[in-house]
Coordinates of C-alpha atoms and ligand atoms in Angstrom, one line a residue:
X28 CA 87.6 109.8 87.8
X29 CA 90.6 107.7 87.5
X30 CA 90.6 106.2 91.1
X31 CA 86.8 105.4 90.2
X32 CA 87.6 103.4 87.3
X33 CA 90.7 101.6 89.3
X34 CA 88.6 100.7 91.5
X35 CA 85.2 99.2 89.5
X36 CA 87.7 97.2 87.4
X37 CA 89.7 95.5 90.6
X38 CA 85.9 94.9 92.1
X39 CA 85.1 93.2 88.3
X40 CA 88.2 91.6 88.1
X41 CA 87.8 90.3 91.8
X42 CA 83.9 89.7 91.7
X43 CA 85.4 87.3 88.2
X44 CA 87.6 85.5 89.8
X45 CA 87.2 84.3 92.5
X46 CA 84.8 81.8 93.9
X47 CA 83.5 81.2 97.3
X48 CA 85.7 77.8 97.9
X49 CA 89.1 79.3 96.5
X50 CA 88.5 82.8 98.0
X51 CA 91.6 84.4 99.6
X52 CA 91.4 85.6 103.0
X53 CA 93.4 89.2 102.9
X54 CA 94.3 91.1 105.7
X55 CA 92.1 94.5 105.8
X56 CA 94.6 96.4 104.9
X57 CA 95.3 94.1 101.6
X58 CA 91.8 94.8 100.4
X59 CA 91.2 97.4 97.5
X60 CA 89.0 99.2 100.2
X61 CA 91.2 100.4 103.0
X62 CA 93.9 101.0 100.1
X63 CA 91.4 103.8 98.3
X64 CA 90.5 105.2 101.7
X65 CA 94.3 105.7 102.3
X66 CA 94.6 107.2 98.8
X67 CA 91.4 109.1 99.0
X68 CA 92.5 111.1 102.7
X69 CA 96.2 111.6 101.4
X70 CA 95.3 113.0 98.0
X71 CA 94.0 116.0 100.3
X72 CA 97.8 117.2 100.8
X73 CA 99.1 118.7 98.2
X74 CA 102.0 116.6 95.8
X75 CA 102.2 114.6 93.1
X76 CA 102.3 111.2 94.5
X77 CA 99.5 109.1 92.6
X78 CA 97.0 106.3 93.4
X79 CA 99.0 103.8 91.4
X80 CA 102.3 104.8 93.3
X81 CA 100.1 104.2 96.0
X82 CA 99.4 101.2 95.6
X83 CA 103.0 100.6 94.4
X84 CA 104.5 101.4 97.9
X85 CA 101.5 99.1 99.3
X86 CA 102.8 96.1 97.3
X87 CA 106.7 96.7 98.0
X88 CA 105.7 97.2 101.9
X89 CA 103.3 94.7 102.1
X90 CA 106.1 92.4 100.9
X91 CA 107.7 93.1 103.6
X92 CA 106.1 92.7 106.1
X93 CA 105.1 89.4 104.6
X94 CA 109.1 88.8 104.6
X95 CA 109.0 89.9 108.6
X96 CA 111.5 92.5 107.4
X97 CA 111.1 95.2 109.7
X98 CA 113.3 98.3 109.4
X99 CA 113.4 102.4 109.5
X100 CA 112.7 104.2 106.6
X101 CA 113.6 106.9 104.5
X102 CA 112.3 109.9 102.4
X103 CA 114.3 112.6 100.8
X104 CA 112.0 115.5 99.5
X105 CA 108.7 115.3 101.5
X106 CA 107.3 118.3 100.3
X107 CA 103.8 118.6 102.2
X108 CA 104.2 114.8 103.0
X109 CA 101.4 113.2 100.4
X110 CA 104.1 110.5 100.0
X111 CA 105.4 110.3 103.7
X112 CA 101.9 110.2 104.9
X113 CA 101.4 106.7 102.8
X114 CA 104.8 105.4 103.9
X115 CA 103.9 106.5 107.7
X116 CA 101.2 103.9 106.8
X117 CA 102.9 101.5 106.7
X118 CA 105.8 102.6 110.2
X119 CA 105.6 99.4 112.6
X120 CA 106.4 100.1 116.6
X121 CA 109.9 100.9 117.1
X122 CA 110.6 101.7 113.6
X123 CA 111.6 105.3 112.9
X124 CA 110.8 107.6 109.3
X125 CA 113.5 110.1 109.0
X126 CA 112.0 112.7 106.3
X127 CA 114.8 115.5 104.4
X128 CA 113.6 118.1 103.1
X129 CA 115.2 121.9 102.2
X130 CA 111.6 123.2 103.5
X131 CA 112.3 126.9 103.0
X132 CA 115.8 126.8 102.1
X133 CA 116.5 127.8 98.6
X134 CA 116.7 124.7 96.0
X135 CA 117.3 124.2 93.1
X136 CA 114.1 123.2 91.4
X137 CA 111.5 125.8 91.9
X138 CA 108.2 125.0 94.1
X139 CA 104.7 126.7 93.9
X140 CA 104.6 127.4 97.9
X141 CA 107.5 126.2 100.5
X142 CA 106.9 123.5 102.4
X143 CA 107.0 123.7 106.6
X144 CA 108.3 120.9 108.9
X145 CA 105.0 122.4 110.9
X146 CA 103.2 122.1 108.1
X147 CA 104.7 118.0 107.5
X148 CA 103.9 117.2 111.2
X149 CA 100.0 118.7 110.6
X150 CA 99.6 117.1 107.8
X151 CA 100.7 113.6 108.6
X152 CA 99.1 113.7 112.2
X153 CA 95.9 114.4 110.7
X154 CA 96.1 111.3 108.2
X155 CA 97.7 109.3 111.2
X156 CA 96.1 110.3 114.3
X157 CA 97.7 107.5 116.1
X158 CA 101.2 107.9 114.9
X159 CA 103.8 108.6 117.4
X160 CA 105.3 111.4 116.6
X161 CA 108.7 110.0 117.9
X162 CA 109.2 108.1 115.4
X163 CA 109.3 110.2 112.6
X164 CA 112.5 112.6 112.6
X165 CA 112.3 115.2 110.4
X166 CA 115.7 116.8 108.7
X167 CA 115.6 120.3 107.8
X168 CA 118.5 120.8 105.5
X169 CA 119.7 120.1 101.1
X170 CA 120.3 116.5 101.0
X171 CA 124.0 116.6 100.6
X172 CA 124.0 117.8 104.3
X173 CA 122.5 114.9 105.3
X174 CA 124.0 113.2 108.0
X175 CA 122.5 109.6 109.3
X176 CA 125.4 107.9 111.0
X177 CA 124.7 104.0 111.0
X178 CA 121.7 103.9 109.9
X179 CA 120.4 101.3 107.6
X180 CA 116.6 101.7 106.1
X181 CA 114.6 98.9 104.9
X182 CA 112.6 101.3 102.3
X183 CA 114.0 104.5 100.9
X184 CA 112.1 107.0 98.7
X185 CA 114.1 109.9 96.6
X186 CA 112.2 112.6 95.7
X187 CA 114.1 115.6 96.3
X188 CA 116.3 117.6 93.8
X189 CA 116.0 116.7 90.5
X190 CA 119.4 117.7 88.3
X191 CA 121.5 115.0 87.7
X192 CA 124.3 115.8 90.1
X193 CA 121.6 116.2 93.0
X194 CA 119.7 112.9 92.2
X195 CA 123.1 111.1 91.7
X196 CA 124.5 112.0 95.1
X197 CA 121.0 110.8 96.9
X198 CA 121.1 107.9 95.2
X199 CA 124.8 107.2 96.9
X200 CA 123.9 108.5 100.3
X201 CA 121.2 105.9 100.0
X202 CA 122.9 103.0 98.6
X203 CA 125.2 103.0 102.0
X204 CA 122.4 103.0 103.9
X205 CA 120.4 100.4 102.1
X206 CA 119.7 97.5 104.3
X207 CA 120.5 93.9 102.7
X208 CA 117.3 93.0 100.5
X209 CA 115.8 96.8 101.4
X210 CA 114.2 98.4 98.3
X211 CA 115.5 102.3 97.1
X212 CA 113.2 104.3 94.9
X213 CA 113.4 107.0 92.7
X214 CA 111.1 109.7 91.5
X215 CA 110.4 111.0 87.7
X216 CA 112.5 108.3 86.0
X217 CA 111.7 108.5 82.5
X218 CA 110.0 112.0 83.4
X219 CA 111.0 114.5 79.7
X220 CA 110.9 117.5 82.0
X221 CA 113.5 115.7 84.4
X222 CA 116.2 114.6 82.5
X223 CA 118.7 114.4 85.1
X224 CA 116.7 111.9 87.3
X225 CA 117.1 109.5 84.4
X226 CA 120.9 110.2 83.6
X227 CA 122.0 109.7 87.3
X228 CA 119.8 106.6 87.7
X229 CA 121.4 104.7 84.3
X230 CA 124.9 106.4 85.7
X231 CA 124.1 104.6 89.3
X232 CA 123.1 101.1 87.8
X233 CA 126.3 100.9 85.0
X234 CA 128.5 101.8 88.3
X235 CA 127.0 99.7 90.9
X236 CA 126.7 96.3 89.6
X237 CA 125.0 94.9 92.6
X238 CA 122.0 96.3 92.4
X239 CA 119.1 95.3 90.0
X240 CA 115.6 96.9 88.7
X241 CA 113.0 95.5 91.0
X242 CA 110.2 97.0 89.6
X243 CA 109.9 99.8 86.7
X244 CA 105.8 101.1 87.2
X245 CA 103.9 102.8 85.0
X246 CA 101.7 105.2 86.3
X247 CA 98.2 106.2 84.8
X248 CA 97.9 109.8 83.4
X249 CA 101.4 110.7 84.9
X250 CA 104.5 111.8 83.0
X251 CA 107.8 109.9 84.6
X252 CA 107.6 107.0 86.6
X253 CA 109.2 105.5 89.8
X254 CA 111.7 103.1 89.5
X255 CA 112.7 100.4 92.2
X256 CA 115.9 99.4 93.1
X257 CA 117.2 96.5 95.1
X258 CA 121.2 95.5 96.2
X259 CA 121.2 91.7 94.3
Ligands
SAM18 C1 108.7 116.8 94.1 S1 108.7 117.5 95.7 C2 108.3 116.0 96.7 C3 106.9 115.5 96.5 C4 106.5 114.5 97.5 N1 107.4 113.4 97.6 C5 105.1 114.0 97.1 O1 105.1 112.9 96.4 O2 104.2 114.6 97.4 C6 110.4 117.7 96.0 C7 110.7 118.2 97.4 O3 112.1 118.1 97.5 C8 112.7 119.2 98.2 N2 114.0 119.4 97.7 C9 114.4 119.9 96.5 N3 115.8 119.9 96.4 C10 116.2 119.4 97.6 C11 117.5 119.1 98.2 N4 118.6 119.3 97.5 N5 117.6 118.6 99.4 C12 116.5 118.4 100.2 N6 115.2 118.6 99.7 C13 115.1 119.1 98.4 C14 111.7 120.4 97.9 O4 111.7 121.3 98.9 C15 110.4 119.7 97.7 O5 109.6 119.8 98.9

């Protein structure tokens, strides 16, 4: 219901505005089309990643590419990979998505039915038939284990444990391995039920001055938001 009406309004707004002298010619992939196909397939996995965050992600990665930044990325908390399969969308040649998540270790926050990295790779392959499955490198393991060496990532995404202390210690791990100009975001700012996501984020930004809000997005018909980070 909700995608529907996203979508009549951006073919309104579109059909409105533009004209057949000043029409912009968009890649494929920039058109609302192919971006409700993606949305449509990954929506099959189950998560709670939404169509605007969707289209969120598009616009950050889009940017980019537009920028020629290229660049690994990151996600911490995969869960069946609804998320990871839109940011695999978006995985250029030589670029590598390492994905962290406890699977069936015991966390902290409590989940309907374990995720599997089996599961991940099924899932993922099936959205992404062509993906080469060397470049995604899955990490099974709590975050704080986390070990990635010199690695820097161009686009991280933190969605694993939720208490304050869990989120807070992502968000550190992450900052070091922030790429100059790469964008870090976090899950369930703002969210009531997930307090501790918003007290490690306003903890992170009063103690590290160089980064900056790039983007605070609402999402329709969703408690919490995603917020987006960037080193100034
Ligand atoms: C909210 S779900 C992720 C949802 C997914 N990003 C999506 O949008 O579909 C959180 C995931 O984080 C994992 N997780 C929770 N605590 C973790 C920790 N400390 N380290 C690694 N993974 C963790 C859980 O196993 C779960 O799969």
């Amino acid at each position: 219901m909700k995608l529907n009406f996203g979508l009549s309004r951006l073919r309104w707004r579109v059909r409105r505005r533009t004209r057949p002298q000043d029409a912009i010619d968009l890649a494929p992939e920039a058109r609302p089309g192919p971006l409700v196909d993606l949305f449509t397939r990954i929506r099959t996995i189950p998560g709670w990643f939404t169509y605007d965050d969707c289209v969120h992600f598009h616009l950050v990665l889009r940017m980019q590419e537009l920028m020629d930044m290229r660049g690994d990325m990151l996600e911490i908390g995969s869960y069946h990979g609804r998320s990871t399969a839109c940011m695999a969308a978006y995985l250029r040649p030589h670029e590598t998505l390492v994905v962290c998540d406890a699977f069936a270790q015991p966390t902290d926050d409590v989940y309907p039915d374990r995720p599997s990295p089996e599961g991940l790779q099924r899932n993922l392959l099936s959205m992404h038939p062509q993906l080469d499955w060397q470049q995604v490198d899955v990490r099974v393991g709590l975050s704080r284990d986390l070990q990635l060496g010199e690695a820097q990532f161009r686009f991280i995404h933190i969605d694993g444990g939720h208490s304050q202390a869990e989120a807070l210690t992502d968000m550190q791990l992450c900052a070091a391995h922030l790429a100059p100009q790469g964008v870090m975001v976090v899950d369930d700012y703002e969210n009531a039920y997930w307090p501790g996501v918003t007290a490690a984020v306003d903890a992170f930004l009063a103690a590290h001055g160089d980064f900056t809000i790039l983007a605070d997005l609402n999402r329709h018909g969703a408690v919490g938001r995603k917020i987006y980070l960037v080193r100034k």
